[in-house]
CSV table of C-alpha atoms and ligand atoms in Angstrom, one decimal:
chain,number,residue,atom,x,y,z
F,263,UNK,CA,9.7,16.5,12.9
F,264,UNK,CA,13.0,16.0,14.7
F,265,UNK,CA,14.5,12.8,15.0
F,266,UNK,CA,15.3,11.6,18.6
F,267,UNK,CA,18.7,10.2,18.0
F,268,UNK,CA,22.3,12.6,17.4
F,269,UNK,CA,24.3,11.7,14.6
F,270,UNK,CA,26.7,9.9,16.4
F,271,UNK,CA,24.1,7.2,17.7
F,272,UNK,CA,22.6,6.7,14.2
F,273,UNK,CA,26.2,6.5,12.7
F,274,UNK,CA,26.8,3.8,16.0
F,275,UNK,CA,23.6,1.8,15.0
F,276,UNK,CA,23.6,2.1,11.0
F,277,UNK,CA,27.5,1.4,10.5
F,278,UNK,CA,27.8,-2.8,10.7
F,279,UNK,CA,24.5,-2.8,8.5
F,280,UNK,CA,25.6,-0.2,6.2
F,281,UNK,CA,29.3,-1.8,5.7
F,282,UNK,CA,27.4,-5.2,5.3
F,283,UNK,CA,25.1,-4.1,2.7
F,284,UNK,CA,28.1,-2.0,0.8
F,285,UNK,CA,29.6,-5.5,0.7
F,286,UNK,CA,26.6,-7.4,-0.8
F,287,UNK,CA,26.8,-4.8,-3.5
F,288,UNK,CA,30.5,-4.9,-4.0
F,289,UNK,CA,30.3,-9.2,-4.2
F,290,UNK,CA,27.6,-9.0,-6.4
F,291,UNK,CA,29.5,-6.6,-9.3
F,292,UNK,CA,32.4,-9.0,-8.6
F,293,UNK,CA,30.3,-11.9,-9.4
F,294,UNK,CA,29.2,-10.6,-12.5
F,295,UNK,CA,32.5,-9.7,-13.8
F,296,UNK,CA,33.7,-13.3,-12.8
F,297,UNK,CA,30.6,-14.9,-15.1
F,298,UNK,CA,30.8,-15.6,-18.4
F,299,UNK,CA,29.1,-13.5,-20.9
F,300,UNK,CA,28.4,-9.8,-21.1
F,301,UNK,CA,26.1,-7.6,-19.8
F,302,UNK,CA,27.6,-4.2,-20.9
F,303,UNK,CA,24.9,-3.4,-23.0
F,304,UNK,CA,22.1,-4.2,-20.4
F,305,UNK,CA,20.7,-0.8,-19.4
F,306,UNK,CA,19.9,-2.2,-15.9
F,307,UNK,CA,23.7,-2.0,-15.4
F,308,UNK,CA,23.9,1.6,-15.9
F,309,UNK,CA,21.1,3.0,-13.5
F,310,UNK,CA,23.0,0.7,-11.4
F,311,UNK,CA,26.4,3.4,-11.6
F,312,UNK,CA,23.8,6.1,-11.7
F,313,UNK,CA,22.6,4.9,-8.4
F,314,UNK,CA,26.2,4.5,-6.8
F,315,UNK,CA,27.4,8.0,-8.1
F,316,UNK,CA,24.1,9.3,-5.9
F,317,UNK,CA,25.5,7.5,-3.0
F,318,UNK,CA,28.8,9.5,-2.7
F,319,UNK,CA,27.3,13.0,-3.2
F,320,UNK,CA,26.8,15.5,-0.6
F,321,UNK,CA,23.9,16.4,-1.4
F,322,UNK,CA,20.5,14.8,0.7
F,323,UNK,CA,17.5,13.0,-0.5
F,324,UNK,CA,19.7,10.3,-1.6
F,325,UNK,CA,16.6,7.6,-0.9
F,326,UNK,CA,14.1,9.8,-3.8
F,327,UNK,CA,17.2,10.3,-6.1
F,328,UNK,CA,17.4,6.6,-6.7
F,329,UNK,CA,14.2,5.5,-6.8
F,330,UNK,CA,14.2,7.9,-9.8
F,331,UNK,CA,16.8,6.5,-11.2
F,332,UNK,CA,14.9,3.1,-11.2
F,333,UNK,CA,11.6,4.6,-12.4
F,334,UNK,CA,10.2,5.3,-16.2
F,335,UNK,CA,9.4,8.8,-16.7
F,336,UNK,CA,6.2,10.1,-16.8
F,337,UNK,CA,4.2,12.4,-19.1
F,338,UNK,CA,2.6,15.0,-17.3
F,339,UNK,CA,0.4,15.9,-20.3
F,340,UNK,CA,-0.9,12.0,-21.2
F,341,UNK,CA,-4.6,13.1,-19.2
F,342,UNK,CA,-5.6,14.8,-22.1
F,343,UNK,CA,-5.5,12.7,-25.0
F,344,UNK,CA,-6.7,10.0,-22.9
F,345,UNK,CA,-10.4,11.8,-22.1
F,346,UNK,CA,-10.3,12.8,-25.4
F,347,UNK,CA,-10.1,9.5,-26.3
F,348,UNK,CA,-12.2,8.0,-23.6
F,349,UNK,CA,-15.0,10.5,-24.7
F,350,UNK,CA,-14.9,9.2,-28.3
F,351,UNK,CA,-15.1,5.2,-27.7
B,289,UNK,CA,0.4,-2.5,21.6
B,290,UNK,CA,-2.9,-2.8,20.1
B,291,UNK,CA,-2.4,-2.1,16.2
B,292,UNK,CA,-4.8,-2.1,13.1
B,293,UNK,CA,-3.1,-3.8,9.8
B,294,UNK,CA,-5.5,-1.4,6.8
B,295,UNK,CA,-4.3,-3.5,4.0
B,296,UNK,CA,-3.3,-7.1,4.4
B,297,UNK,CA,-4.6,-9.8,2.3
B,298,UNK,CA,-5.6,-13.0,4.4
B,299,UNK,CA,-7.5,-14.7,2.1
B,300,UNK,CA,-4.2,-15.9,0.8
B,301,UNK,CA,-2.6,-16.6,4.6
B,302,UNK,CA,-3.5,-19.7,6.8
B,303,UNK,CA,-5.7,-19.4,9.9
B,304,UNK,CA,-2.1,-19.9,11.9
B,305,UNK,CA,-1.3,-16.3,10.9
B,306,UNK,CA,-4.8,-14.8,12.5
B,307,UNK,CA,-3.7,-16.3,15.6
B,308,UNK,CA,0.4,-14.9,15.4
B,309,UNK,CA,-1.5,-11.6,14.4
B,310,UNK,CA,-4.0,-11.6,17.8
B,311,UNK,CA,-0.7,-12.6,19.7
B,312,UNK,CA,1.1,-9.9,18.5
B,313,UNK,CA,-1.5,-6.9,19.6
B,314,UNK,CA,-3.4,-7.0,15.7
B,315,UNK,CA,-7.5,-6.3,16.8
B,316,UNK,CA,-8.5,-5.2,13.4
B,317,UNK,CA,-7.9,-5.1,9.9
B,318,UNK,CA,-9.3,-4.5,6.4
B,319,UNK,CA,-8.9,-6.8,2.7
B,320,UNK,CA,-9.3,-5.1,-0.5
B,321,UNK,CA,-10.2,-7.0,-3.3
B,322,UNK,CA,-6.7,-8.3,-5.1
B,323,UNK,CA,-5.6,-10.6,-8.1
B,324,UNK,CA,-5.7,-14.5,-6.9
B,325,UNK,CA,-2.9,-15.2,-8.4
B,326,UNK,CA,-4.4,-16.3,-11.8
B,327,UNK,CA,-7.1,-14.4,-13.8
B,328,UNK,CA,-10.3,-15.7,-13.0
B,329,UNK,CA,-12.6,-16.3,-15.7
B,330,UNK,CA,-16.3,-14.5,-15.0
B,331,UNK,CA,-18.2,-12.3,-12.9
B,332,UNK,CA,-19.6,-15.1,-11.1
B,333,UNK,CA,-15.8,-15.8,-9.6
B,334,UNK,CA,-15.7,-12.3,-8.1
B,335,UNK,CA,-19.1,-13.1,-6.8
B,336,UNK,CA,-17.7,-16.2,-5.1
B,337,UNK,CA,-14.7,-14.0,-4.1
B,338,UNK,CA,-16.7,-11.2,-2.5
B,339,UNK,CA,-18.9,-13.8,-0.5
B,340,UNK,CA,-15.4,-15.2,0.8
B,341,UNK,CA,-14.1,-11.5,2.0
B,342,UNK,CA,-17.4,-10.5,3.0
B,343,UNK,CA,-18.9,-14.0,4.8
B,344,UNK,CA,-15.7,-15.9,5.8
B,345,UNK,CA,-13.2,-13.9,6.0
B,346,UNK,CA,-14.8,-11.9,9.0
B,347,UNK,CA,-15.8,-15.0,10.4
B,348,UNK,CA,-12.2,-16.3,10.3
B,349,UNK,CA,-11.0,-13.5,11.8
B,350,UNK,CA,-13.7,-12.8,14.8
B,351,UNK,CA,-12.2,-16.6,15.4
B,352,UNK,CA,-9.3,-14.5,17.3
B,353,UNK,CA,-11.3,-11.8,18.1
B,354,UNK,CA,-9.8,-10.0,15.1
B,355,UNK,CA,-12.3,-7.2,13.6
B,356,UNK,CA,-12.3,-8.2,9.8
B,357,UNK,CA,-13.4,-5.4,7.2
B,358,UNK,CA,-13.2,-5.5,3.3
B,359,UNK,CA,-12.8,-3.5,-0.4
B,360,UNK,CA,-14.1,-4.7,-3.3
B,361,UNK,CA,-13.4,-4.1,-6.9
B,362,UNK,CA,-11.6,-5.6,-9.7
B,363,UNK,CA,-7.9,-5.2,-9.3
B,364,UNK,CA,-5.8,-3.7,-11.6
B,365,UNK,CA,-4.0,-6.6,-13.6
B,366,UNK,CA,-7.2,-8.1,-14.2
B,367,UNK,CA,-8.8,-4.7,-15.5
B,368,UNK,CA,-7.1,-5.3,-19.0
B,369,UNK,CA,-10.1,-7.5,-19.7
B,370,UNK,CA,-12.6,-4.6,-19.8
B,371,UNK,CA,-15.9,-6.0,-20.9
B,372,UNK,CA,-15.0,-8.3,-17.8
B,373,UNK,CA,-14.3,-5.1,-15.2
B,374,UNK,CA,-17.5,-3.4,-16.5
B,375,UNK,CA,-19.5,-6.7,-15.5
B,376,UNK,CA,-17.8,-7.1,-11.9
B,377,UNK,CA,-17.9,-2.8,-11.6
B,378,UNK,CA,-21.8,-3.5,-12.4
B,379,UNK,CA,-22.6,-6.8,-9.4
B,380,UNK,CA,-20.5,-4.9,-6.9
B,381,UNK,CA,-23.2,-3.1,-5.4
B,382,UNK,CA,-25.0,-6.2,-4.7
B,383,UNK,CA,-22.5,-6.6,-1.9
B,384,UNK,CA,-21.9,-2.3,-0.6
B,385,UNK,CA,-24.4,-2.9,2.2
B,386,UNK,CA,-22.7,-5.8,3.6
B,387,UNK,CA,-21.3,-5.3,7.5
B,388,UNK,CA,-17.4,-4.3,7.2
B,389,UNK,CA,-17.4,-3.4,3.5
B,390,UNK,CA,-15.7,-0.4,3.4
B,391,UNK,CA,-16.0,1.2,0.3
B,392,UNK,CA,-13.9,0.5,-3.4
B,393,UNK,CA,-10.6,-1.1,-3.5
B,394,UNK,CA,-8.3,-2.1,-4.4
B,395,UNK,CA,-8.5,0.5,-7.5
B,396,UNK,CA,-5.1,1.5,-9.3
B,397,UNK,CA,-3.0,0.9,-12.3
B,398,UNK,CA,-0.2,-2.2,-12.9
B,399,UNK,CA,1.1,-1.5,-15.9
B,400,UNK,CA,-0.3,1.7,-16.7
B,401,UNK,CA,-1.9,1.1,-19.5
B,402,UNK,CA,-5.4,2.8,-21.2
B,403,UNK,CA,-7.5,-0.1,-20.2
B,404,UNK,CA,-6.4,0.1,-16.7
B,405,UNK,CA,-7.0,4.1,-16.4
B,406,UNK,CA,-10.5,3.4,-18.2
B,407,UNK,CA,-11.4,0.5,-15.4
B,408,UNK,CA,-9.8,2.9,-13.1
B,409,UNK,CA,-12.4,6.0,-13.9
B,410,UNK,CA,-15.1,3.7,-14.1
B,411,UNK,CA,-14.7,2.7,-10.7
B,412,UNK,CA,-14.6,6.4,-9.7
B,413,UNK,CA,-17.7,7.1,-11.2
B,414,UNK,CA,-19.0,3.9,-9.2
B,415,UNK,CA,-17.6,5.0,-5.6
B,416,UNK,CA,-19.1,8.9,-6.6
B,417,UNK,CA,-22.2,7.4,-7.5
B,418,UNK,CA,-22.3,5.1,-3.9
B,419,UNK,CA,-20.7,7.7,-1.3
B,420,UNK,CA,-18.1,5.0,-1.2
B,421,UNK,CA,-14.5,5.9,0.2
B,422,UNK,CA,-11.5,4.8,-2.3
B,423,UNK,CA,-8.6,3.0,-1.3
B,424,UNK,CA,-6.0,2.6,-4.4
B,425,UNK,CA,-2.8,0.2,-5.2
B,426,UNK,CA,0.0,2.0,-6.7
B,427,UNK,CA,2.2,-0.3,-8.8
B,428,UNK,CA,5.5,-2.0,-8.3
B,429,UNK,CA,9.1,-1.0,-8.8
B,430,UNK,CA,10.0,0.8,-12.3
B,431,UNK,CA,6.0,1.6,-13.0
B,432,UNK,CA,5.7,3.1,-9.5
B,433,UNK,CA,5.8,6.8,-10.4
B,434,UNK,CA,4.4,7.1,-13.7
B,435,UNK,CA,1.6,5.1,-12.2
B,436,UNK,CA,1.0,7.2,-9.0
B,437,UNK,CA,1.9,10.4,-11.0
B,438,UNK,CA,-1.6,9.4,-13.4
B,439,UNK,CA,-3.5,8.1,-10.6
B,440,UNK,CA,-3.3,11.4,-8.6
B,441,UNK,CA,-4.0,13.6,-12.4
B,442,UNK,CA,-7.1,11.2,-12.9
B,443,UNK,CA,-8.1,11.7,-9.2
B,444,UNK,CA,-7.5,15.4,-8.8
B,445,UNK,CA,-9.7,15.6,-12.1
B,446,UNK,CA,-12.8,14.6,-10.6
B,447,UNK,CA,-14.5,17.0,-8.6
B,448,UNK,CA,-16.5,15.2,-7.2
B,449,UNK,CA,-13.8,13.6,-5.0
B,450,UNK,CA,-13.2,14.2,-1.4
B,451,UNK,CA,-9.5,14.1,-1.3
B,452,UNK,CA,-9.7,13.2,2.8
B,453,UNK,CA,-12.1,10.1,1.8
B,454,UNK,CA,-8.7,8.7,-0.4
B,455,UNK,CA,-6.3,6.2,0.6
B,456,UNK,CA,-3.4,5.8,-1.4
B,457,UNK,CA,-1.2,2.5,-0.9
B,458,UNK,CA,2.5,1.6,-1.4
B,459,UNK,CA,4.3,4.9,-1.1
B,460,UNK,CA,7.6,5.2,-1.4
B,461,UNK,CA,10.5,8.1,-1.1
B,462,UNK,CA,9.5,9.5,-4.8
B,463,UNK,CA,5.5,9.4,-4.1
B,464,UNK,CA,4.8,9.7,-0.9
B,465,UNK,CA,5.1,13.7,-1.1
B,466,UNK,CA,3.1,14.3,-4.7
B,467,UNK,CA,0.3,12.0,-2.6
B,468,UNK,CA,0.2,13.7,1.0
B,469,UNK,CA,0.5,17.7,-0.9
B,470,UNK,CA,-3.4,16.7,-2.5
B,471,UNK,CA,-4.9,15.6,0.9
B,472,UNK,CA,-5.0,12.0,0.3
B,473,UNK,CA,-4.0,9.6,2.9
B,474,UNK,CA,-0.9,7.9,2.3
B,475,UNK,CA,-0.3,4.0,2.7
B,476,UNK,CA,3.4,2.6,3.7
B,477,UNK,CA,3.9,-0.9,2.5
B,478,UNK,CA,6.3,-3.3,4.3
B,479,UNK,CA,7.2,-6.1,2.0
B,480,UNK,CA,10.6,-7.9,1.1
B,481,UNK,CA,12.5,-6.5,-2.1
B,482,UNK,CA,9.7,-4.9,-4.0
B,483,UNK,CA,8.5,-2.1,-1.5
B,484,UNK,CA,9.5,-0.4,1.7
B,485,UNK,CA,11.7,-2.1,4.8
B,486,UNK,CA,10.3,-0.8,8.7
B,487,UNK,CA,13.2,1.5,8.7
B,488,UNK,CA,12.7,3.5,5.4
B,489,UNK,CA,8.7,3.9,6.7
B,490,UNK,CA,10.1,5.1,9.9
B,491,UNK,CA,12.0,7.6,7.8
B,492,UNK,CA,8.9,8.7,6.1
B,493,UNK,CA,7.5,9.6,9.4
B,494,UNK,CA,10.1,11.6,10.6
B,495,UNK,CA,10.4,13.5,7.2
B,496,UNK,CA,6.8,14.2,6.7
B,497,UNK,CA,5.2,14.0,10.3
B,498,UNK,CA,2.3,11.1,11.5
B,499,UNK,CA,-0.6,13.2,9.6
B,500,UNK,CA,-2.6,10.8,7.1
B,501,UNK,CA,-0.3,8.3,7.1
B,502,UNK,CA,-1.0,4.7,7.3
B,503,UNK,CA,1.4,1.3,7.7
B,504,UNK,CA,0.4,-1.8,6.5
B,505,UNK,CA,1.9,-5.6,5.5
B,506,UNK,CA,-0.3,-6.3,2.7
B,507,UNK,CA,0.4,-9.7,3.4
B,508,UNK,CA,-0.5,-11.6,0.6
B,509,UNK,CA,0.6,-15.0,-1.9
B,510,UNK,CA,4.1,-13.8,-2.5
B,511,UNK,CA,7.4,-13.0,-0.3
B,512,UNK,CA,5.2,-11.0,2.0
B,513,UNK,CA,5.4,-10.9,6.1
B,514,UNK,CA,2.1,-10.6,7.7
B,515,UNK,CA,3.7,-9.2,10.7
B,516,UNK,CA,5.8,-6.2,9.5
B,517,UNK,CA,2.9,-4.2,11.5
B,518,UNK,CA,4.8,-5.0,14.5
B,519,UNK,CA,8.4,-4.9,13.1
B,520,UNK,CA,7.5,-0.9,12.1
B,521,UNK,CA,6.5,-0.9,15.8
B,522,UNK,CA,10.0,-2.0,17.5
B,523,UNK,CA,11.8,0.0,14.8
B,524,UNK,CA,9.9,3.3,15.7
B,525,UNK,CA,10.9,2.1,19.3
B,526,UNK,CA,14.6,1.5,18.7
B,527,UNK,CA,14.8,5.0,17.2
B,528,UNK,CA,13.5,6.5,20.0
B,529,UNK,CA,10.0,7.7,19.2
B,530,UNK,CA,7.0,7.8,21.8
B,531,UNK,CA,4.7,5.5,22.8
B,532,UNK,CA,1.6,8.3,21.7
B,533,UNK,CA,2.9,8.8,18.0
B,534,UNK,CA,3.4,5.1,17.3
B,535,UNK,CA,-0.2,4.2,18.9
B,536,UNK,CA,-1.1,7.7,16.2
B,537,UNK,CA,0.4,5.5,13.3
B,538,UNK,CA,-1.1,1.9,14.0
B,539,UNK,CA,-4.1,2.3,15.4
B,540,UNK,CA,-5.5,6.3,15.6
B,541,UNK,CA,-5.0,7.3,12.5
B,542,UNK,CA,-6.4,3.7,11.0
B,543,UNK,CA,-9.5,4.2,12.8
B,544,UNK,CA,-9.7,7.7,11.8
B,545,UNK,CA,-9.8,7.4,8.2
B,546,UNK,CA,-12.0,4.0,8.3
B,547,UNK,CA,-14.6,5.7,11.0
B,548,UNK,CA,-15.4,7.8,7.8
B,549,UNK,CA,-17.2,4.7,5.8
B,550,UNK,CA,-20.7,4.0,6.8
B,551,UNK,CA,-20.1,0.2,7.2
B,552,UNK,CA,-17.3,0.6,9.9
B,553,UNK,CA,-18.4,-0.1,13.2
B,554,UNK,CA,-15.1,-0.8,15.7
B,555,UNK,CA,-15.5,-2.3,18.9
B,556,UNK,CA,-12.2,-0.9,21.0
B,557,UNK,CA,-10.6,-3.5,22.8
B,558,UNK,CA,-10.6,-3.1,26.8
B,559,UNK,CA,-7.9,-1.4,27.8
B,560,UNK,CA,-6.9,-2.0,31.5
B,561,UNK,CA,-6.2,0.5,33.5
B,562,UNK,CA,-5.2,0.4,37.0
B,563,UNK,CA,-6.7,1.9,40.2
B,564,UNK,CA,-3.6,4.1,41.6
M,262,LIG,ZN1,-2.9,-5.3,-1.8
């Protein structure tokens, strides 16, 4: 479906939000460096880079790429063993 | 605009809200069955529960000349208990005839686990076995697509399913396609920090076209915003999109899918039009 506005009117609408929101994230990382402990280990921490390195790539779909990132796979062959199972209780 | 909210949960929401929700252009809407924020402890609490969606919530509602319509099931978080689910699953046809009851729902998965899936078939089996339509919560944040992913493999299964007679909530980016491909309808959620903002649904539109897609608030205890019907109105606006597709979204394609449960008789609202 096309979208009604050019580029250069969603770039004039988006911009303020998106440099606002960049900025949230950017305070954020700073506040956890400035707080004691660690949090290296924390596995949440690296989808968070995963999700970043998305944001500077060319490529589209950058919206689906991170929700992956945030997501536990899935095993397209659980049906199986489960009706077999099912059938047997 | 008139608008139609398909999943909102007013049971938890004070009377105040029907009346912001008549103000803002809301003349119908339709409650599935959800947790109640604690597990309750026997069949006879759904029973209660049912007679509150079915009896007063509708009765709340016609308060504002609202049209009130309702699922019922037991949700997913409390299907973990099954010997409980299999006693609810059993009384719920007490209540199928009711006015407004719409078919089975809220049906899904939480934590994707094998009691869920079983309560999940067995509630299949019970729509199948009723002609009911299906209207099914997909869960939260990281479980999101392992739990849609299984949903749509236990649903495409079945063949006795009508695919068109589906609703799926809460898509997002990663499940909105695998969902829309099999025929179902598809449900957008608008909720702070767990689902989707107005903007990323209007996205959705533009990337997939108005066809079997719903919006909704879901409205319910937590952060929620029992207005985000009419945010996802004024953001489809600001981006520049016509009065006739937003109207498709809110309201024509709402009444389309519900117009295909036997329960669901909708009065239109008058719509003035004047003499030229
Ligand atoms: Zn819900």
């Amino acid at each position: 479906m096309p979208i009604p506005l050019d580029a250069e009117e969603v770039l004039n609408r988006e911009f303020l939000e998106v440099r606002a929101r960049l900025l949230q994230v950017a305070a954020a990382l700073d506040r956890l460096d400035r707080a004691s402990g660690s949090v290296e280990a924390d596995a949440r921490l690296t989808k968070i880079s995963q999700a970043l390195a998305i944001l500077t790539e060319a490529e589209g779909d950058r919206a689906e790429r991170i929700q992956h990132v945030f997501s536990r796979p899935y095993d397209a062959k659980w049906l199986g063993p489960f009706k077999k199972e099912r059938m047997n209780s | 605009m008139y608008y139609f909210d398909p999943h909102i949960h007013m049971v938890s929401r004070v009377t105040d809200d029907y009346e912001t929700l008549a103000k803002m252009g809301c003349v119908g809407m339709s409650e599935p069955a959800f947790w109640a924020g604690f597990d309750r402890g026997s069949v006879d609490g759904f029973r209660d529960y049912f007679r509150q969606l079915t009896e007063f919530e509708a009765k709340r509602a016609s308060w504002y000349r609202v049209q009130h319509y309702t699922w019922l099931c037991i949700n997913a978080k409390e299907a973990e208990n099954v010997s409980l689910s299999r006693e609810v699953i059993a009384m719920i046809p007490e209540f199928l005839d009711r006015p407004g009851v719409l078919g089975i729902g809220e049906i899904g998965l939480n934590k994707n686990t094998k009691n869920e899936s079983i309560i999940f078939c067995e509630h299949l089996d019970l729509a199948m076995k009723t002609d009911e339509q299906i209207l099914i919560h997909t869960p939260h944040l990281e479980d999101k697509y392992q739990g849609t992913r299984m949903i749509l493999d236990m649903l495409c299964d079945d063949s006795r399913i009508d695919h068109s007679r589906v609703l799926v909530d809460h898509v997002e980016e990663h499940t909105i396609r695998a969902v829309l491909d099999e025929g179902f309808w598809a449900g957008m959620t608008l909720y702070p920090v767990s689902k989707c903002t107005p903007e990323r649904a209007v996205d959705m539109i533009e990337m997939y076209g108005p066809e079997r897609l719903l919006v909704n608030s879901a409205g319910d205890w937590g952060p929620s915003k029992p207005t985000a019907v009419p945010d996802f109105i004024l953001a489809m606006r600001l981006r520049g999109h016509p009065e006739s597709l937003i109207r498709r979204v809110v309201y024509e394609n709402p009444l389309k899918f519900f117009s295909q449960s036997r329960n669901f008789h909708f009065t239109p609202p008058e719509v003035y039009q004047p003499a030229v």
